[in-house]
mmCIF file of C-alpha atoms and ligand atoms in Angstrom:
data_model
loop_
_atom_site.group_PDB
_atom_site.id
_atom_site.type_symbol
_atom_site.label_atom_id
_atom_site.label_comp_id
_atom_site.label_asym_id
_atom_site.label_seq_id
_atom_site.Cartn_x
_atom_site.Cartn_y
_atom_site.Cartn_z
ATOM 1 C CA UNK A 1 74.561 -6.534 34.525
ATOM 2 C CA UNK A 2 78.006 -5.256 33.652
ATOM 3 C CA UNK A 3 80.770 -7.858 34.000
ATOM 4 C CA UNK A 4 84.347 -6.872 34.862
ATOM 5 C CA UNK A 5 87.207 -9.307 34.401
ATOM 6 C CA UNK A 6 90.152 -9.182 36.791
ATOM 7 C CA UNK A 7 93.230 -7.150 35.829
ATOM 8 C CA UNK A 8 96.682 -8.142 36.880
ATOM 9 C CA UNK A 9 99.260 -5.732 38.193
ATOM 10 C CA UNK A 10 101.753 -6.325 35.334
ATOM 11 C CA UNK A 11 99.149 -5.321 32.759
ATOM 12 C CA UNK A 12 97.610 -2.489 34.756
ATOM 13 C CA UNK A 13 100.897 -0.507 34.722
ATOM 14 C CA UNK A 14 100.326 0.093 31.019
ATOM 15 C CA UNK A 15 96.726 1.250 31.233
ATOM 16 C CA UNK A 16 95.683 4.642 29.896
ATOM 17 C CA UNK A 17 93.240 6.814 31.809
ATOM 18 C CA UNK A 18 90.331 5.420 29.759
ATOM 19 C CA UNK A 19 91.371 1.843 30.337
ATOM 20 C CA UNK A 20 91.792 2.393 34.089
ATOM 21 C CA UNK A 21 88.290 3.837 34.202
ATOM 22 C CA UNK A 22 86.826 1.018 32.069
ATOM 23 C CA UNK A 23 88.291 -1.634 34.346
ATOM 24 C CA UNK A 24 87.837 -0.170 37.812
ATOM 25 C CA UNK A 25 85.326 2.700 37.914
ATOM 26 C CA UNK A 26 81.636 2.074 38.702
ATOM 27 C CA UNK A 27 79.200 4.814 37.710
ATOM 28 C CA UNK A 28 75.427 5.370 37.413
ATOM 29 C CA UNK A 29 74.596 3.719 40.705
ATOM 30 C CA UNK A 30 71.691 6.011 41.609
ATOM 31 C CA UNK A 31 69.537 7.040 38.672
ATOM 32 C CA UNK A 32 65.933 7.311 39.925
ATOM 33 C CA UNK A 33 63.888 4.211 39.063
ATOM 34 C CA UNK A 34 66.925 2.330 37.791
ATOM 35 C CA UNK A 35 69.145 -0.447 39.113
ATOM 36 C CA UNK A 36 72.882 -0.732 38.527
ATOM 37 C CA UNK A 37 74.776 -4.002 38.947
ATOM 38 C CA UNK A 38 78.473 -4.560 38.271
ATOM 39 C CA UNK A 39 79.735 -8.128 38.613
ATOM 40 C CA UNK A 40 83.486 -8.417 39.175
ATOM 41 C CA UNK A 41 85.267 -11.709 38.631
ATOM 42 C CA UNK A 42 87.540 -10.629 41.510
ATOM 43 C CA UNK A 43 86.122 -12.727 44.349
ATOM 44 C CA UNK A 44 82.797 -12.529 42.424
ATOM 45 C CA UNK A 45 81.667 -9.429 44.268
ATOM 46 C CA UNK A 46 78.606 -7.641 42.856
ATOM 47 C CA UNK A 47 78.380 -3.879 43.418
ATOM 48 C CA UNK A 48 74.843 -2.507 43.126
ATOM 49 C CA UNK A 49 72.759 0.631 43.432
ATOM 50 C CA UNK A 50 68.978 0.674 43.935
ATOM 51 C CA UNK A 51 67.100 3.973 43.743
ATOM 52 C CA UNK A 52 63.361 3.226 43.791
ATOM 53 C CA UNK A 53 60.805 5.802 42.655
ATOM 54 C CA UNK A 54 57.122 5.212 43.553
ATOM 55 C CA UNK A 55 57.649 1.668 42.265
ATOM 56 C CA UNK A 56 59.627 -0.675 44.507
ATOM 57 C CA UNK A 57 62.590 -2.627 43.103
ATOM 58 C CA UNK A 58 63.420 -6.297 43.553
ATOM 59 C CA UNK A 59 66.991 -7.490 44.095
ATOM 60 C CA UNK A 60 66.753 -9.701 41.006
ATOM 61 C CA UNK A 61 64.583 -7.421 38.869
ATOM 62 C CA UNK A 62 65.407 -7.225 35.150
ATOM 63 C CA UNK A 63 68.066 -9.887 35.319
ATOM 64 C CA UNK A 64 68.219 -13.560 34.419
ATOM 65 C CA UNK A 65 69.463 -15.046 37.680
ATOM 66 C CA UNK A 66 69.885 -18.513 36.164
ATOM 67 C CA UNK A 67 71.970 -17.118 33.309
ATOM 68 C CA UNK A 68 74.098 -14.723 35.416
ATOM 69 C CA UNK A 69 74.487 -16.697 38.635
ATOM 70 C CA UNK A 70 73.426 -20.229 37.677
ATOM 71 C CA UNK A 71 70.931 -20.504 40.537
ATOM 72 C CA UNK A 72 67.184 -20.119 41.006
ATOM 73 C CA UNK A 73 67.226 -16.961 43.114
ATOM 74 C CA UNK A 74 69.810 -14.258 43.839
ATOM 75 C CA UNK A 75 70.675 -15.215 47.405
ATOM 76 C CA UNK A 76 70.574 -18.985 46.871
ATOM 77 C CA UNK A 77 74.360 -19.032 47.258
ATOM 78 C CA UNK A 78 75.147 -15.413 48.161
ATOM 79 C CA UNK A 79 74.958 -12.914 51.014
ATOM 80 C CA UNK A 80 74.127 -9.212 50.800
ATOM 81 C CA UNK A 81 75.148 -6.033 52.623
ATOM 82 C CA UNK A 82 73.251 -2.775 52.129
ATOM 83 C CA UNK A 83 73.667 0.809 53.391
ATOM 84 C CA UNK A 84 71.079 3.485 52.575
ATOM 85 C CA UNK A 85 72.677 6.840 51.743
ATOM 86 C CA UNK A 86 69.437 8.471 50.554
ATOM 87 C CA UNK A 87 66.060 9.292 52.080
ATOM 88 C CA UNK A 88 64.057 6.931 54.293
ATOM 89 C CA UNK A 89 62.570 3.771 52.851
ATOM 90 C CA UNK A 90 62.090 0.076 53.502
ATOM 91 C CA UNK A 91 63.721 -3.208 52.599
ATOM 92 C CA UNK A 92 61.383 -6.196 52.754
ATOM 93 C CA UNK A 93 63.117 -9.556 53.175
ATOM 94 C CA UNK A 94 60.809 -12.541 52.644
ATOM 95 C CA UNK A 95 57.879 -10.536 54.001
ATOM 96 C CA UNK A 96 59.652 -8.877 56.958
ATOM 97 C CA UNK A 97 59.763 -5.087 56.572
ATOM 98 C CA UNK A 98 62.899 -3.271 57.738
ATOM 99 C CA UNK A 99 62.623 0.520 58.025
ATOM 100 C CA UNK A 100 65.757 2.025 56.492
ATOM 101 C CA UNK A 101 66.495 5.620 57.390
ATOM 102 C CA UNK A 102 69.548 7.363 56.004
ATOM 103 C CA UNK A 103 72.795 5.621 57.066
ATOM 104 C CA UNK A 104 70.996 2.447 58.166
ATOM 105 C CA UNK A 105 72.573 -0.832 57.119
ATOM 106 C CA UNK A 106 71.107 -4.285 56.568
ATOM 107 C CA UNK A 107 72.770 -7.679 56.318
ATOM 108 C CA UNK A 108 70.747 -10.285 54.424
ATOM 109 C CA UNK A 109 72.007 -13.852 54.583
ATOM 110 C CA UNK A 110 72.050 -16.663 52.070
ATOM 111 C CA UNK A 111 68.715 -18.368 51.495
ATOM 112 C CA UNK A 112 66.357 -15.390 51.507
ATOM 113 C CA UNK A 113 64.249 -15.562 48.367
ATOM 114 C CA UNK A 114 62.768 -12.103 47.984
ATOM 115 C CA UNK A 115 64.363 -8.724 48.760
ATOM 116 C CA UNK A 116 62.369 -5.594 47.869
ATOM 117 C CA UNK A 117 63.735 -2.052 48.039
ATOM 118 C CA UNK A 118 61.344 0.926 48.384
ATOM 119 C CA UNK A 119 61.532 4.690 48.968
ATOM 120 C CA UNK A 120 59.094 6.402 51.361
ATOM 121 C CA UNK A 121 59.064 9.594 49.283
ATOM 122 C CA UNK A 122 59.893 9.783 45.592
ATOM 123 C CA UNK A 123 61.029 13.405 46.078
ATOM 124 C CA UNK A 124 63.678 12.214 48.537
ATOM 125 C CA UNK A 125 64.395 8.721 47.236
ATOM 126 C CA UNK A 126 66.330 6.084 49.110
ATOM 127 C CA UNK A 127 69.711 5.183 47.690
ATOM 128 C CA UNK A 128 70.642 1.628 48.604
ATOM 129 C CA UNK A 129 74.301 0.886 48.021
ATOM 130 C CA UNK A 130 74.685 -2.886 48.066
ATOM 131 C CA UNK A 131 77.451 -5.481 47.853
ATOM 132 C CA UNK A 132 76.937 -9.201 47.401
ATOM 133 C CA UNK A 133 79.434 -12.055 47.629
ATOM 134 C CA UNK A 134 79.292 -15.847 47.370
ATOM 135 C CA UNK A 135 78.223 -17.470 50.653
ATOM 136 C CA UNK A 136 77.861 -21.046 51.780
ATOM 137 C CA UNK A 137 75.804 -20.778 54.931
ATOM 138 C CA UNK A 138 72.896 -18.775 56.251
ATOM 139 C CA UNK A 139 73.294 -16.102 58.898
ATOM 140 C CA UNK A 140 70.337 -14.154 60.254
ATOM 141 C CA UNK A 141 69.258 -10.857 58.783
ATOM 142 C CA UNK A 142 70.445 -7.953 60.949
ATOM 143 C CA UNK A 143 69.465 -4.280 60.798
ATOM 144 C CA UNK A 144 72.344 -1.981 61.797
ATOM 145 C CA UNK A 145 71.622 1.566 62.851
ATOM 146 C CA UNK A 146 74.857 3.597 62.544
ATOM 147 C CA UNK A 147 74.919 3.842 66.372
ATOM 148 C CA UNK A 148 75.252 0.019 66.490
ATOM 149 C CA UNK A 149 78.300 0.039 64.219
ATOM 150 C CA UNK A 150 81.735 -0.322 65.798
ATOM 151 C CA UNK A 151 83.372 3.110 65.691
ATOM 152 C CA UNK A 152 87.092 3.557 65.099
ATOM 153 C CA UNK A 153 88.374 7.164 65.113
ATOM 154 C CA UNK A 154 91.452 7.667 62.916
ATOM 155 C CA UNK A 155 93.834 10.423 61.826
ATOM 156 C CA UNK A 156 94.098 14.049 62.910
ATOM 157 C CA UNK A 157 93.289 17.495 61.556
ATOM 158 C CA UNK A 158 96.994 18.404 61.170
ATOM 159 C CA UNK A 159 97.377 15.606 58.620
ATOM 160 C CA UNK A 160 94.009 16.466 57.021
ATOM 161 C CA UNK A 161 92.855 12.887 57.606
ATOM 162 C CA UNK A 162 90.655 13.050 60.709
ATOM 163 C CA UNK A 163 87.830 10.565 60.229
ATOM 164 C CA UNK A 164 85.683 7.927 61.894
ATOM 165 C CA UNK A 165 85.397 4.387 60.511
ATOM 166 C CA UNK A 166 81.950 2.913 61.225
ATOM 167 C CA UNK A 167 82.176 -0.865 60.934
ATOM 168 C CA UNK A 168 78.734 -2.280 60.069
ATOM 169 C CA UNK A 169 79.481 -5.796 58.784
ATOM 170 C CA UNK A 170 82.226 -6.700 61.236
ATOM 171 C CA UNK A 171 82.647 -9.856 63.384
ATOM 172 C CA UNK A 172 82.087 -7.802 66.571
ATOM 173 C CA UNK A 173 78.753 -6.499 65.228
ATOM 174 C CA UNK A 174 77.220 -9.430 63.335
ATOM 175 C CA UNK A 175 78.069 -12.666 61.549
ATOM 176 C CA UNK A 176 78.681 -12.906 57.796
ATOM 177 C CA UNK A 177 80.301 -15.547 55.618
ATOM 178 C CA UNK A 178 82.939 -13.344 53.968
ATOM 179 C CA UNK A 179 81.583 -9.832 53.474
ATOM 180 C CA UNK A 180 82.922 -6.916 55.561
ATOM 181 C CA UNK A 181 81.400 -3.492 55.072
ATOM 182 C CA UNK A 182 81.223 -0.085 56.664
ATOM 183 C CA UNK A 183 81.205 3.648 56.256
ATOM 184 C CA UNK A 184 83.957 6.181 56.866
ATOM 185 C CA UNK A 185 83.204 9.867 57.430
ATOM 186 C CA UNK A 186 85.803 12.569 57.022
ATOM 187 C CA UNK A 187 85.764 15.461 59.513
ATOM 188 C CA UNK A 188 85.203 18.906 57.926
ATOM 189 C CA UNK A 189 88.500 20.082 56.436
ATOM 190 C CA UNK A 190 89.955 16.583 56.357
ATOM 191 C CA UNK A 191 90.399 15.178 52.864
ATOM 192 C CA UNK A 192 92.790 12.199 52.978
ATOM 193 C CA UNK A 193 91.539 8.666 53.519
ATOM 194 C CA UNK A 194 93.683 5.631 54.155
ATOM 195 C CA UNK A 195 97.064 7.394 54.052
ATOM 196 C CA UNK A 196 99.494 5.926 55.161
ATOM 197 C CA UNK A 197 98.022 3.365 52.806
ATOM 198 C CA UNK A 198 97.864 -0.405 52.621
ATOM 199 C CA UNK A 199 96.910 -3.301 50.452
ATOM 200 C CA UNK A 200 95.665 -6.698 51.596
ATOM 201 C CA UNK A 201 96.788 -9.546 49.385
ATOM 202 C CA UNK A 202 94.143 -11.703 51.041
ATOM 203 C CA UNK A 203 91.106 -9.526 50.353
ATOM 204 C CA UNK A 204 89.817 -7.286 47.580
ATOM 205 C CA UNK A 205 87.953 -4.065 48.309
ATOM 206 C CA UNK A 206 85.424 -1.694 46.733
ATOM 207 C CA UNK A 207 85.244 1.994 47.726
ATOM 208 C CA UNK A 208 82.103 4.069 47.085
ATOM 209 C CA UNK A 209 82.447 7.832 47.591
ATOM 210 C CA UNK A 210 79.459 10.030 48.525
ATOM 211 C CA UNK A 211 78.487 13.245 50.359
ATOM 212 C CA UNK A 212 80.832 15.099 47.993
ATOM 213 C CA UNK A 213 79.679 18.611 47.084
ATOM 214 C CA UNK A 214 78.985 19.254 43.415
ATOM 215 C CA UNK A 215 82.178 19.977 41.469
ATOM 216 C CA UNK A 216 84.279 18.343 44.176
ATOM 217 C CA UNK A 217 86.353 15.349 43.215
ATOM 218 C CA UNK A 218 88.336 12.636 44.908
ATOM 219 C CA UNK A 219 91.660 11.660 43.416
ATOM 220 C CA UNK A 220 91.468 7.976 44.219
ATOM 221 C CA UNK A 221 94.896 6.369 44.344
ATOM 222 C CA UNK A 222 95.388 2.809 43.152
ATOM 223 C CA UNK A 223 98.103 0.561 41.770
ATOM 224 C CA UNK A 224 101.053 -1.182 43.325
ATOM 225 C CA UNK A 225 102.790 0.965 45.975
ATOM 226 C CA UNK A 226 105.699 1.658 43.618
ATOM 227 C CA UNK A 227 103.476 2.147 40.528
ATOM 228 C CA UNK A 228 100.676 4.383 41.732
ATOM 229 C CA UNK A 229 97.944 5.662 39.449
ATOM 230 C CA UNK A 230 94.935 7.827 40.124
ATOM 231 C CA UNK A 231 91.316 7.822 39.002
ATOM 232 C CA UNK A 232 89.170 10.945 39.317
ATOM 233 C CA UNK A 233 85.950 10.058 41.129
ATOM 234 C CA UNK A 234 82.859 12.224 41.480
ATOM 235 C CA UNK A 235 80.010 12.012 43.962
ATOM 236 C CA UNK A 236 78.350 8.580 44.235
ATOM 237 C CA UNK A 237 80.896 6.706 42.151
ATOM 238 C CA UNK A 238 82.674 3.506 43.199
ATOM 239 C CA UNK A 239 86.031 1.954 42.377
ATOM 240 C CA UNK A 240 87.206 -1.661 42.481
ATOM 241 C CA UNK A 241 90.526 -2.360 44.221
ATOM 242 C CA UNK A 242 92.222 -5.661 43.293
ATOM 243 C CA UNK A 243 94.213 -7.337 46.068
ATOM 244 C CA UNK A 244 97.514 -6.034 44.649
ATOM 245 C CA UNK A 245 96.369 -2.413 44.712
ATOM 246 C CA UNK A 246 96.516 0.332 47.278
ATOM 247 C CA UNK A 247 93.230 2.173 47.803
ATOM 248 C CA UNK A 248 93.410 5.667 49.224
ATOM 249 C CA UNK A 249 92.046 9.014 48.218
ATOM 250 C CA UNK A 250 92.344 12.762 48.539
ATOM 251 C CA UNK A 251 89.268 14.943 48.060
ATOM 252 C CA UNK A 252 88.941 18.607 47.204
ATOM 253 C CA UNK A 253 86.655 18.750 50.273
ATOM 254 C CA UNK A 254 85.416 16.379 52.971
ATOM 255 C CA UNK A 255 83.303 13.374 51.964
ATOM 256 C CA UNK A 256 82.183 9.966 53.165
ATOM 257 C CA UNK A 257 82.775 6.575 51.654
ATOM 258 C CA UNK A 258 81.519 3.025 52.011
ATOM 259 C CA UNK A 259 84.138 0.290 51.876
ATOM 260 C CA UNK A 260 83.439 -3.379 51.412
ATOM 261 C CA UNK A 261 85.781 -6.345 51.361
ATOM 262 C CA UNK A 262 85.651 -10.037 50.494
ATOM 263 C CA UNK A 263 88.271 -12.757 50.433
ATOM 264 C CA UNK A 264 90.141 -15.017 52.797
ATOM 265 C CA UNK A 265 89.180 -13.447 56.107
ATOM 266 C CA UNK A 266 87.114 -10.807 57.906
ATOM 267 C CA UNK A 267 90.032 -9.578 59.988
ATOM 268 C CA UNK A 268 89.777 -5.835 59.401
ATOM 269 C CA UNK A 269 93.313 -5.241 60.666
ATOM 270 C CA UNK A 270 94.903 -7.845 58.361
ATOM 271 C CA UNK A 271 96.639 -5.262 56.173
ATOM 272 C CA UNK A 272 99.981 -4.990 54.414
ATOM 273 C CA UNK A 273 100.972 -1.519 55.605
ATOM 274 C CA UNK A 274 103.046 0.527 53.192
ATOM 275 C CA UNK A 275 105.757 2.798 54.547
ATOM 276 C CA UNK A 276 105.569 6.361 53.222
ATOM 277 C CA UNK A 277 109.157 6.083 51.958
ATOM 278 C CA UNK A 278 108.174 3.178 49.669
ATOM 279 C CA UNK A 279 105.438 5.010 47.723
ATOM 280 C CA UNK A 280 106.185 6.054 44.185
HETATM 281 O O1 D54 B 1 90.855 -2.202 54.668
HETATM 282 C C1 D54 B 1 90.209 -1.243 55.200
HETATM 283 C C2 D54 B 1 89.737 -0.215 54.310
HETATM 284 O O2 D54 B 1 90.646 0.138 53.313
HETATM 285 C C3 D54 B 1 89.031 1.000 54.909
HETATM 286 O O3 D54 B 1 88.194 0.628 55.929
HETATM 287 C C4 D54 B 1 89.968 2.094 55.383
HETATM 288 C C5 D54 B 1 89.213 3.297 55.832
HETATM 289 O O4 D54 B 1 88.001 3.332 55.880
HETATM 290 C C6 D54 B 1 89.989 4.465 56.234
HETATM 291 O O5 D54 B 1 91.199 4.335 56.491
HETATM 292 O O6 D54 B 1 89.409 5.546 56.311
HETATM 293 ZN ZN1 ZN B 2 91.784 -1.747 52.644
#
């Protein structure tokens, strides 16, 4: 498991491109038969990718849970949110099998001992993007078909930011301890997400970009509003946004992304909006 320490805004102004990428970029999430886990000390969020071949993968496979988390099993004191962006498969939670077609989400609460990810077809493997955060009580496991997500249309074609925010882990859809999570889809020809932009001092966020054509990139914008930086992201890469940072992006074509937040509250609209005139 890769461990990332927090960066503070005073230091981050001086980062080179390489350093920005070392601190905030998350790559190699979906190599067939492999598992990627990146543990951030920011709110102790773990960003993961599971891409099972004919062999299924366990949540805690190839890691020393006692050493990394100081507990006996992964979800002893954590909760988990998952969205499948690959082919159909299953997630088995303590013996209960959940069919996971593309774009299906699953919330798995604290206290579940065994979580197993599988692909139905190795030639069209499932790609389970997962976030986990510390949790102190159990909430029931909930399967969320994208049609059950709360939909929030945003933007317009004239501003090249027409999109729909699908809120999967949201208080109006299901209960979690602190994790919020969902998927935003850009309309064809729309390339800007989250502009006008915001930060939220009270929560951190991770963005994971996907459905980007080959050779397309997203210029992900981060940094303080008056000290913006960019990181070039390619398909199926994620980026960590500390609480002091904006998180917005412009693609060379349309794309989708999964956002996930942890921190003080689950109030999606609790944002510090940044006026366009204040951006530098
Ligand atoms: O705090 C909320 C997050 O940044 C995202 O949900 C924003 C987003 O999906 C969008 O504007 O497209
Ligand atoms: Zn945000």
